Short mmCIF file of C-alpha atoms in Angstrom, two decimals:
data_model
loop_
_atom_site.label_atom_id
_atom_site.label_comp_id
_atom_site.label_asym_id
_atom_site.label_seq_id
_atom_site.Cartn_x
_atom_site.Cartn_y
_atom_site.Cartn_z
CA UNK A 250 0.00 0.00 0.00
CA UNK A 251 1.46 3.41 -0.91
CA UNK A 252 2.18 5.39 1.84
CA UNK A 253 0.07 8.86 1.35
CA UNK A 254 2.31 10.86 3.96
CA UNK A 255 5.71 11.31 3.48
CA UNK A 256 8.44 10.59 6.45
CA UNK A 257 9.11 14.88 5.28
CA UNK A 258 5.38 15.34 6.41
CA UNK A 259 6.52 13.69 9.34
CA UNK A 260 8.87 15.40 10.21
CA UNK A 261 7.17 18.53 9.09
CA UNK A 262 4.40 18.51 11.49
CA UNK A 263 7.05 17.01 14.55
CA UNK A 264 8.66 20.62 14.10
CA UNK A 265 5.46 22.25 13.89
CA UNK A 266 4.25 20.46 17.03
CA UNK A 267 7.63 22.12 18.55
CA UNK A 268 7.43 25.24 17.10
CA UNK A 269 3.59 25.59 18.61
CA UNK A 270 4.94 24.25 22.15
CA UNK A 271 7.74 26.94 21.73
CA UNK A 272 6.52 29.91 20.88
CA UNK A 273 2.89 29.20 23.14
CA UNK A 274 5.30 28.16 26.01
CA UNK A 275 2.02 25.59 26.52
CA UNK A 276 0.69 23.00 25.53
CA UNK A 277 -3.00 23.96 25.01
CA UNK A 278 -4.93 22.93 27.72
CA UNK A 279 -1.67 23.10 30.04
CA UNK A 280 -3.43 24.24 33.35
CA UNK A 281 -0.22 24.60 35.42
CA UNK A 282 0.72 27.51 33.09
CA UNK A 283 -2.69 28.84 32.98
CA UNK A 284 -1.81 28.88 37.16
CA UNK A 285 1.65 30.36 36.68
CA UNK A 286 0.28 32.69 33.88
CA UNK A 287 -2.77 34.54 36.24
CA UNK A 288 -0.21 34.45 39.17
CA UNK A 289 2.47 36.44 37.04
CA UNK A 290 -0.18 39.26 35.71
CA UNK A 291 -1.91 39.97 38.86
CA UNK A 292 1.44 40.36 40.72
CA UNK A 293 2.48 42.85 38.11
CA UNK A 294 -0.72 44.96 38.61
CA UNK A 295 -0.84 44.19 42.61
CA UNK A 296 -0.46 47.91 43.72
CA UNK A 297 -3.14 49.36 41.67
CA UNK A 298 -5.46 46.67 41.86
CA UNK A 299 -5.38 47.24 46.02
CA UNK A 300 -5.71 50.72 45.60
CA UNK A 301 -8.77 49.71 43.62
CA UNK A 302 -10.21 47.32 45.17
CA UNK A 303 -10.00 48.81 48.67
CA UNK A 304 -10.70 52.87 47.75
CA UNK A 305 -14.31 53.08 48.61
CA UNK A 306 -15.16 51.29 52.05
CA UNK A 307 -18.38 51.20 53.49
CA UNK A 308 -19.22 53.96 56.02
CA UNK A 309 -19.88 51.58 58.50
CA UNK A 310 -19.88 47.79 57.16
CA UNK A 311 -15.97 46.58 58.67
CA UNK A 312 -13.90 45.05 55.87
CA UNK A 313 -16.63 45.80 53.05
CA UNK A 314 -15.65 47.87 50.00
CA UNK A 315 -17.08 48.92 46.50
CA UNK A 316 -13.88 48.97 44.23
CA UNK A 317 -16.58 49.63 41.13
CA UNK A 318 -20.10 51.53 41.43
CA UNK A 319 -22.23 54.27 39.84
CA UNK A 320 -20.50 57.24 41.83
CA UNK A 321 -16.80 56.67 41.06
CA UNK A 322 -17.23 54.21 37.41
CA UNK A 323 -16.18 56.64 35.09
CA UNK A 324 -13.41 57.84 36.77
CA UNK A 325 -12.30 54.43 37.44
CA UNK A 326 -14.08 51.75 34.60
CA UNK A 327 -11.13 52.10 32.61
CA UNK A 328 -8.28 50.69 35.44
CA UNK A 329 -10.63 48.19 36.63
CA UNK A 330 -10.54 46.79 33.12
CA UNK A 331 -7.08 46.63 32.81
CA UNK A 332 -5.81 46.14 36.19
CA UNK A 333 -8.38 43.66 37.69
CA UNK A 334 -8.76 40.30 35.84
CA UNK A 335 -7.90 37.47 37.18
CA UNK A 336 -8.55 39.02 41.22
CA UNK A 337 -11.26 37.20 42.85
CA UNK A 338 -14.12 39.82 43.81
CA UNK A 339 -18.13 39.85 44.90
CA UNK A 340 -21.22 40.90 42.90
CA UNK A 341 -24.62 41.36 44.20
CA UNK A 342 -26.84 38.41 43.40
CA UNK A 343 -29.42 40.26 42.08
CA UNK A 344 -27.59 40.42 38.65
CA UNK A 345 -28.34 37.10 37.86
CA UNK A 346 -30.64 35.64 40.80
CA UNK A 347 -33.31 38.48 40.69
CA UNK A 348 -35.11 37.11 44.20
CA UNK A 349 -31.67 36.50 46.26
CA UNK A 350 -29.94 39.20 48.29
CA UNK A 351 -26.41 38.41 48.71
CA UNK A 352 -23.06 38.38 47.82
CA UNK A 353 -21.57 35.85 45.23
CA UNK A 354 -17.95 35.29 44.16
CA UNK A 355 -16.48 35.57 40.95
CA UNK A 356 -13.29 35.74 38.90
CA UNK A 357 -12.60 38.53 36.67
CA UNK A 358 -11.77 36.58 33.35
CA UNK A 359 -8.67 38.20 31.65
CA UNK A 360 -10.16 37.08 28.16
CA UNK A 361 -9.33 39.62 25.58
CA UNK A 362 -12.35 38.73 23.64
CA UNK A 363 -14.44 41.57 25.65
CA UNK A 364 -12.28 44.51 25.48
CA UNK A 365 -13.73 47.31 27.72
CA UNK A 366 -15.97 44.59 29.68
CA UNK A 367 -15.53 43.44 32.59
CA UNK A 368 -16.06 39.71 31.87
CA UNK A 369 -17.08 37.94 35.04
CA UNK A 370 -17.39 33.73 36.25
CA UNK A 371 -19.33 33.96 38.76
CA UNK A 372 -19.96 30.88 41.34
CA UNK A 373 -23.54 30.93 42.99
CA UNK A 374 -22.68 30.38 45.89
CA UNK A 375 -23.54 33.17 48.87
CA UNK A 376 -20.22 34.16 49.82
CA UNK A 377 -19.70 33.93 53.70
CA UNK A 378 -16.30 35.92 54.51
CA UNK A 379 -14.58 32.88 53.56
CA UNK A 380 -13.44 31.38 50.27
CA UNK A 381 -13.14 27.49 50.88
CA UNK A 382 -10.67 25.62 48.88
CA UNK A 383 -13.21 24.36 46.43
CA UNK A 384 -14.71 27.90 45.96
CA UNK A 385 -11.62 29.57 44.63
CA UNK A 386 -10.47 26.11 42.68
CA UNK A 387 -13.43 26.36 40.69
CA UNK A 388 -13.29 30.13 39.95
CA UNK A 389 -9.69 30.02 39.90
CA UNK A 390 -10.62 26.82 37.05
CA UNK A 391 -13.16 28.99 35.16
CA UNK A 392 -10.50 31.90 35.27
CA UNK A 393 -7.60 30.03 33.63
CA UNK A 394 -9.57 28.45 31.30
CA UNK A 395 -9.59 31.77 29.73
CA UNK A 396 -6.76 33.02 30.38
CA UNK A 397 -4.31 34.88 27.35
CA UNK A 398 -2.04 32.49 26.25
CA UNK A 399 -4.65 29.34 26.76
CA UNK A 400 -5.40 27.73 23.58
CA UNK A 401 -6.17 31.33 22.34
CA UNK A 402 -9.69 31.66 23.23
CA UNK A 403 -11.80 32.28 20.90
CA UNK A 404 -9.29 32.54 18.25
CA UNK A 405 -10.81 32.95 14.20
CA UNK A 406 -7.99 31.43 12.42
CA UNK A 407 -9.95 28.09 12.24
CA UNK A 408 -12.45 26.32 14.41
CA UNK A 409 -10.16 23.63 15.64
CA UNK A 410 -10.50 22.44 19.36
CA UNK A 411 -10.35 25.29 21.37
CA UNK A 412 -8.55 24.29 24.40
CA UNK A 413 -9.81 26.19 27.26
CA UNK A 414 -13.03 24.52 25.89
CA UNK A 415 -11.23 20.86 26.61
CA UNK A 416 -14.42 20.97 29.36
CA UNK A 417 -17.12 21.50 27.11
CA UNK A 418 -15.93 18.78 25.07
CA UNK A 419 -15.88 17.03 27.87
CA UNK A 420 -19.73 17.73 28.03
CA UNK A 421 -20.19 17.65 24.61
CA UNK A 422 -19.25 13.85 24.63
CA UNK A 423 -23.37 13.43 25.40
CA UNK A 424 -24.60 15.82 22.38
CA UNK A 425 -25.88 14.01 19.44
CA UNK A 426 -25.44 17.82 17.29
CA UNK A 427 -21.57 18.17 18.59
CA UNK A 428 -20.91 14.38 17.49
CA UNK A 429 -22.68 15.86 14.13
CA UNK A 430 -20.57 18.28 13.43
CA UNK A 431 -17.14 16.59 14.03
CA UNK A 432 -18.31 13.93 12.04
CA UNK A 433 -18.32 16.42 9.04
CA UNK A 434 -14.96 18.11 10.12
CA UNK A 435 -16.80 21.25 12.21
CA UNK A 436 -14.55 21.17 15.14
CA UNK A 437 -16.71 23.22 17.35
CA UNK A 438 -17.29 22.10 20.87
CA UNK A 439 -19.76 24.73 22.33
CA UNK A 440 -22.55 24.98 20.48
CA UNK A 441 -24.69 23.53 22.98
CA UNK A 442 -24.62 27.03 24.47
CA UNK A 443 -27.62 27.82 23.98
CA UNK A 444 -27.52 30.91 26.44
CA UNK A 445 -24.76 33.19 25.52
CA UNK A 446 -24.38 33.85 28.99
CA UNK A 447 -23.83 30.46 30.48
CA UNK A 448 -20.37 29.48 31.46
CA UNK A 449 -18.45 26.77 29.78
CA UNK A 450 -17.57 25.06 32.66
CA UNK A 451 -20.67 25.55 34.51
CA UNK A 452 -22.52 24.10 31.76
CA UNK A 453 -20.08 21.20 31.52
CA UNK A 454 -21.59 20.38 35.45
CA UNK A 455 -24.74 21.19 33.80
CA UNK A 456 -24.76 18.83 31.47
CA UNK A 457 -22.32 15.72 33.23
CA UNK A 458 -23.52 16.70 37.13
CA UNK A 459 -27.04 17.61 36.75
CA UNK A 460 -26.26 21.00 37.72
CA UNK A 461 -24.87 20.30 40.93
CA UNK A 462 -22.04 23.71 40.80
CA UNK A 463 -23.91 26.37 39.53
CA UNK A 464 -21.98 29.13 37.93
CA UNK A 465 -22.18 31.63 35.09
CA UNK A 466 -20.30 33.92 33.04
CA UNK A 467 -21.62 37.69 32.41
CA UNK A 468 -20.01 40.82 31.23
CA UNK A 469 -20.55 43.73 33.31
CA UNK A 470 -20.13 47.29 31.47
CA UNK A 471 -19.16 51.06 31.83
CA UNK A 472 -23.33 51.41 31.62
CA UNK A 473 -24.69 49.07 33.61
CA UNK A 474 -22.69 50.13 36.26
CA UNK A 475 -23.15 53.79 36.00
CA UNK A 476 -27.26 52.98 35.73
CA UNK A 477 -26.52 51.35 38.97
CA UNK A 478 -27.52 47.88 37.50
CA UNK A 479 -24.14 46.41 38.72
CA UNK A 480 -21.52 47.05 40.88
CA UNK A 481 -18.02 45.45 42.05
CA UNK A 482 -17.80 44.67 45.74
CA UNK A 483 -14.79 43.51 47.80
CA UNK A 484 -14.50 41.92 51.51
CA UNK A 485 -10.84 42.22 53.34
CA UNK A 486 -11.31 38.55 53.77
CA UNK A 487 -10.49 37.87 50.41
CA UNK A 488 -6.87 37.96 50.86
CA UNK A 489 -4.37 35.27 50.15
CA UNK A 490 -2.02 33.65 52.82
CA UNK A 491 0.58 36.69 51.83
CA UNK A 492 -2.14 39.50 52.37
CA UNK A 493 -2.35 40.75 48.76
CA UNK A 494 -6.67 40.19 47.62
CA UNK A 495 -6.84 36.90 46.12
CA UNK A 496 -6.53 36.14 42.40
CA UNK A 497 -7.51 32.92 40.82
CA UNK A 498 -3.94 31.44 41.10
CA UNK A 499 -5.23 28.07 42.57
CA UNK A 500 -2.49 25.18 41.43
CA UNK A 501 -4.02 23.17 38.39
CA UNK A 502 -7.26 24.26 39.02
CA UNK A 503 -8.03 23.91 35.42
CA UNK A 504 -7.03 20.23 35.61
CA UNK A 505 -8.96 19.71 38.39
CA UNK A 506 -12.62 20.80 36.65
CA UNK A 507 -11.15 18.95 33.89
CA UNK A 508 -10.62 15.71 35.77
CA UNK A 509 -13.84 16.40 37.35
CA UNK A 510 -16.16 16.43 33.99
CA UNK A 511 -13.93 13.37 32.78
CA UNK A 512 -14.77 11.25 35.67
CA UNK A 513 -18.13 12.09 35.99
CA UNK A 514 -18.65 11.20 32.38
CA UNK A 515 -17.02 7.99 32.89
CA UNK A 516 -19.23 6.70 35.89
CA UNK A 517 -22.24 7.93 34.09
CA UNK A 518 -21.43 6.52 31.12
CA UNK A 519 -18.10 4.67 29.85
CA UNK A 520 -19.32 4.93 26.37
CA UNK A 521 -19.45 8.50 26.50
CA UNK A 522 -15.64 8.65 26.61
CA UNK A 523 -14.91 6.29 23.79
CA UNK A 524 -17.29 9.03 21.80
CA UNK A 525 -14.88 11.85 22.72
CA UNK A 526 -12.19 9.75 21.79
CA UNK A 527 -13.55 8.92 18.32
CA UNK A 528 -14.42 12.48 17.56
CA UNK A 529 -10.71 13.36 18.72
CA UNK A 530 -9.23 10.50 16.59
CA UNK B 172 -27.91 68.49 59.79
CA UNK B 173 -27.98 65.59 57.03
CA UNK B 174 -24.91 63.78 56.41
CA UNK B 175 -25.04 63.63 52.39
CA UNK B 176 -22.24 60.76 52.37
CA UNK B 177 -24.63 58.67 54.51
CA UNK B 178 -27.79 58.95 52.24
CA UNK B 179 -29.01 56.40 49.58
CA UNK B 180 -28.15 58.79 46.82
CA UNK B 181 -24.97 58.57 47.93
CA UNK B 182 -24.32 55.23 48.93
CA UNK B 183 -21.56 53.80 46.72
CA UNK B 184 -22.84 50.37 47.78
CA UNK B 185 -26.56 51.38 46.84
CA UNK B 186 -28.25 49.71 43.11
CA UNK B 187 -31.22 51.06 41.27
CA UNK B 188 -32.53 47.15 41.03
CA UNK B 189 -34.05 45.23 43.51
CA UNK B 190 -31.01 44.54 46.19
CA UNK B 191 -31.35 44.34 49.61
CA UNK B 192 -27.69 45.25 50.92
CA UNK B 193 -28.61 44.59 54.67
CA UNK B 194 -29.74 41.08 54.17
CA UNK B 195 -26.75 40.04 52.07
CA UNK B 196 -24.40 41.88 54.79
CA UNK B 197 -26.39 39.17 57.08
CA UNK B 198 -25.70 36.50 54.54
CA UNK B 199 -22.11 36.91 54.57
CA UNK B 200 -22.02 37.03 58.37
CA UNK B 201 -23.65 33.89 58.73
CA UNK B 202 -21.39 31.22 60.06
CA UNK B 203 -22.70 28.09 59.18
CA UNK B 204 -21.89 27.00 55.43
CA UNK B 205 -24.55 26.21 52.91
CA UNK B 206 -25.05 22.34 52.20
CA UNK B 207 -24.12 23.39 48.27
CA UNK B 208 -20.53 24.66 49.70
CA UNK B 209 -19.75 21.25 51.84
CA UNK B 210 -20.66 19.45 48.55
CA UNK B 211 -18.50 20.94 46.55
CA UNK B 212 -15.48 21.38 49.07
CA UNK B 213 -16.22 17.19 49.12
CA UNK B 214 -16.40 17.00 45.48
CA UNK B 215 -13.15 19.03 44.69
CA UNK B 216 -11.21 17.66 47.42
CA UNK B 217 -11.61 14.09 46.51
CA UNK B 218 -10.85 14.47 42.63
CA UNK B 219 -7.77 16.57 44.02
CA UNK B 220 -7.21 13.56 45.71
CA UNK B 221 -7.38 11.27 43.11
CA UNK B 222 -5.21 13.70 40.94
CA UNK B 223 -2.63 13.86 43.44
CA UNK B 224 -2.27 9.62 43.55
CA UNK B 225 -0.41 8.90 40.21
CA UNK B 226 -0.92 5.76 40.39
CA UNK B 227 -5.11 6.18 40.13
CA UNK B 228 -6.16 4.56 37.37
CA UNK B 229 -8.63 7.39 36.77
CA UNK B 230 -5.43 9.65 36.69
CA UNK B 231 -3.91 7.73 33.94
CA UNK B 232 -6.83 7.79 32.20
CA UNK B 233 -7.48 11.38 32.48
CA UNK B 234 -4.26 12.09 31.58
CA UNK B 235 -3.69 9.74 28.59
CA UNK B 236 -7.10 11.47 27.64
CA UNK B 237 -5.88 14.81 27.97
CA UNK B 238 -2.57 14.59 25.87
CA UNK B 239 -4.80 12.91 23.10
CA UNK B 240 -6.83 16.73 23.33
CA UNK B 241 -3.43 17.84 23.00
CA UNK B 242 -2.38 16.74 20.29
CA UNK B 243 -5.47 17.44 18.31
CA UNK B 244 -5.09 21.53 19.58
CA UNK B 245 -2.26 21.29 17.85
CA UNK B 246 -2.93 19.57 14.84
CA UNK B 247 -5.52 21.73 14.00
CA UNK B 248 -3.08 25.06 14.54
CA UNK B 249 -0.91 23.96 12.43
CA UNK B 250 -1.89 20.67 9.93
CA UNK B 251 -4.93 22.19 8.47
CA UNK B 252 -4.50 18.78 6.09
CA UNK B 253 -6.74 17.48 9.60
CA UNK B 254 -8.99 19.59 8.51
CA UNK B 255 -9.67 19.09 4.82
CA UNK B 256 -8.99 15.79 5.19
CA UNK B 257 -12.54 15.81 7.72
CA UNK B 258 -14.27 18.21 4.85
CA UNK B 259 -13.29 16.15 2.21
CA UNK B 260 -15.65 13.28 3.89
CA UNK B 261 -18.74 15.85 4.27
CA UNK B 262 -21.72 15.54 2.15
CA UNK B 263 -23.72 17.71 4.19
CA UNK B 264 -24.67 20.99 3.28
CA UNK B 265 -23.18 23.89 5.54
CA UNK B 266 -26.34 25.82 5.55
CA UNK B 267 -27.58 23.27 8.02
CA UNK B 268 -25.05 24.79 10.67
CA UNK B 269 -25.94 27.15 13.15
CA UNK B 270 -24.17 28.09 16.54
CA UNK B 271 -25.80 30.27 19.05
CA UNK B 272 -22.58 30.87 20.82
CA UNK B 273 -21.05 32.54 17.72
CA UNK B 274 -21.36 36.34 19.49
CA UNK B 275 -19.49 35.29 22.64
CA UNK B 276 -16.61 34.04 20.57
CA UNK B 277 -16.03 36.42 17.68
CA UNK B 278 -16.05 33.66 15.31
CA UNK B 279 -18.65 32.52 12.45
CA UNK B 280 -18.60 28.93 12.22
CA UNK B 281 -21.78 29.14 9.81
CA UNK B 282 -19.17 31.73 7.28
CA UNK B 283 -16.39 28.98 8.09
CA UNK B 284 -18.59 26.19 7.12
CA UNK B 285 -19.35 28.13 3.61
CA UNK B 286 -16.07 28.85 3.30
CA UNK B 287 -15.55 24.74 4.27
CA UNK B 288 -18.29 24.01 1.60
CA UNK B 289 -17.03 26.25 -1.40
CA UNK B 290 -13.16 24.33 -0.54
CA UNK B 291 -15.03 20.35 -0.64
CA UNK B 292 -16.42 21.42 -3.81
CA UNK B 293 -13.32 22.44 -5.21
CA UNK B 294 -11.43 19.46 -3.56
CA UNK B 295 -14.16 17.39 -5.00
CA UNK B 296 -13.58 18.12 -8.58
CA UNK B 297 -9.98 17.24 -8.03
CA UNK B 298 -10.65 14.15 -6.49
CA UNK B 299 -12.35 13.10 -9.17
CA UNK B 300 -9.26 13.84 -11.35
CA UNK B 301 -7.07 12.09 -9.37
CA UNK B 302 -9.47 9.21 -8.23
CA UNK B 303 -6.29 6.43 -8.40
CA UNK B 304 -5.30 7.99 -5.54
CA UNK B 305 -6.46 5.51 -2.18
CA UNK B 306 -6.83 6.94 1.26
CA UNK B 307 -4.85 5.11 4.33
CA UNK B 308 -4.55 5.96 7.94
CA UNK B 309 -1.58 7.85 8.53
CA UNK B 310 0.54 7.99 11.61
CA UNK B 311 -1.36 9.65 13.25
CA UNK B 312 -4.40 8.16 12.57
CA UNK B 313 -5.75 10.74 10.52
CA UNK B 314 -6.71 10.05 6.90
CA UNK B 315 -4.92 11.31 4.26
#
């Protein structure tokens, strides 16, 4: 039988394959340097982003702040923007749980896709002046899945895998459309979004865990906050062992919700894997 | 005398939508942690677990899993033969294809699947030139 690729091809996509590792320094889906990469960027903006984060306390709450609101947003929209993704911060519930009155959790996502939004993951969960471990993994997850540098999110080159999406493809894996599509060579792993406002991960539990972590993904902007429709709020409790606020720098997070979705999958359904595996092969 | 900082109008903590500050400042001063956060802390400390034990056969699996993802991010950066090669096995017409999560990622996949179309047609009519030609799996199991 002729052999249709060359050993030149070969070789051709083995330096490819380097070049890509090279010059993206990871691999993808890599979610230690997603960990490394949000660590690195917060640290450079650290002063600011306390300054920020900790200008506007509440006359008499202890410990409560309002980095972002209607009074001080357009003086300070613009540094939030740049200074504050990946830091770990409260919104009111009422922005997406209209009956519920408290505070919930969320990562500012340093994807580039919403320039001059403040793109938030938001865990609904009432926030009780202390972030347990799982809290900040799966924000800190959700956070680095999008981080710059992670399988280029939302890149238009081509709709290959997109890596920070390795969890929706995860979920995917039970979609009769997705399996579909890659069938026909349409690599796309998120159409099952039918809300453009649902997270990627959080629909991944969605879809594998029967919703058991509830979380979502909305983009806060210079309006909504000036028509008082949002705000940012901070607690001095969210601080990190060394007392700068806490940014979604948790250790292989990413590979954690990862490893989650993959072994719920494979206790619901074994078959469900060797699907992702066919559409990948 | 009023104290203006004090008032609602004022209150950088105050929204124009229903909010009631007070009773979340109560939430977050409650001590005793929802059922939904013991769950999770359970959940994410025993895959953590499992991640941490190389030895788990989950962990292998995960991970052999994981580098086959790999692999195929990369293959479609830079061997866009993956790609064709998929298109040039699709009979279905792209109009079909619609993605409602197109706005929160900046990319068409219904104008890439046009664009995907208008290449299979040309790729067709070659095919058909060159129809000696057999298809094989290649080394890395993609057909060529």
């Amino acid at each position: 039988m002729k052999e249709i690729i060359s050993q030149a091809q070969i070789e051709d996509a083995i330096d490819a394959t380097a070049s890509f590792v090279s010059q993206e320094r990871d691999t993808g889906i890599d979610g230690g340097f997603a960990s490394q990469q949000i660590a690195a960027n917060i640290q450079s903006k650290a002063q600011i982003a306390e300054e920020l984060l900790t200008e506007t306390p509440h006359p008499s709450q202890d410990g409560w702040y309002a980095p972002l609101h209607k009074l001080n947003v357009h003086r300070r929209y613009a540094e939030a923007v740049t200074s504050l993704p990946g830091y770990i911060v409260l919104v009111p519930s009422a922005i997406i749980d209209r009956e519920a009155s408290s505070f919930y959790p969320a990562v500012i996502s340093e994807d580039s896709l919403t320039a001059g939004a403040l793109r938030l993951h938001v865990l609904r969960q009432p926030y009780r002046l202390q972030l347990l471990d799982s809290a900040k993994t799966i924000l800190s997850g959700a956070g680095q899945s999008e981080t710059t540098g992670i399988g280029n999110h939302g890149r238009t080159d081509n709709d290959g895998v997109e890596a920070e999406h390795f969890t929706a493809l995860l979920a995917s894996a039970a979609d009769k459309d997705i399996q579909s599509q890659w069938s026909i060579g349409n690599h796309v792993n998120h159409a099952w979004r039918s809300n453009s406002g649902s997270s990627v991960t959080g629909k991944m539990y969605e879809r594998i865990l029967s919703d058991e972590i509830a979380q979502k993904t909305i983009t806060v902007t210079r309006q909504s906050i000036s028509k008082g429709k949002a705000a940012i709020y901070w607690h001095d409790s969210l601080r990190a062992e060394d007392g700068r606020p806490e940014g979604a720098t948790t250790e292989n997070a990413l590979v954690v919700i990862q490893a989650i979705g993959f072994q719920a999958l494979r206790d619901m359904s074994p078959r469900s894997i060797d699907t992702i595996k066919r559409l990948l092969a | 005398m009023i104290d203006a900082s004090r008032s609602p109008e004022f209150d950088p903590f105050a929204l124009d939508i229903s909010f009631d500050i007070n009773a979340a400042f109560q939430e977050a001063a409650a001590s005793v942690l929802s059922d939904e956060a013991i769950a999770l802390e359970e959940r994410v400390s025993r895959v953590q677990t499992i991640l941490s034990e190389a030895k788990s056969e989950v962990y292998e699996a995960f991970v052999d899993f994981r580098m086959l993802a790999a692999q195929v991010e990369m293959f479609c950066n830079h061997d866009h033969a993956f790609r064709e090669s998929f298109s040039q096995n699709s009979i279905e017409d792209a109009s079909f294809y619609r993605f409602d999560s197109h706005k929160d990622h900046r990319h068409d996949h219904v104008v890439e699947s046009r664009k995907t179309q208008k290449r299979k047609e040309k790729e067709e009519s070659k095919k058909k030139k060159d129809s000696k030609k057999k298809k094989c799996k290649s080394w890395f199991g993609f057909y060529y």
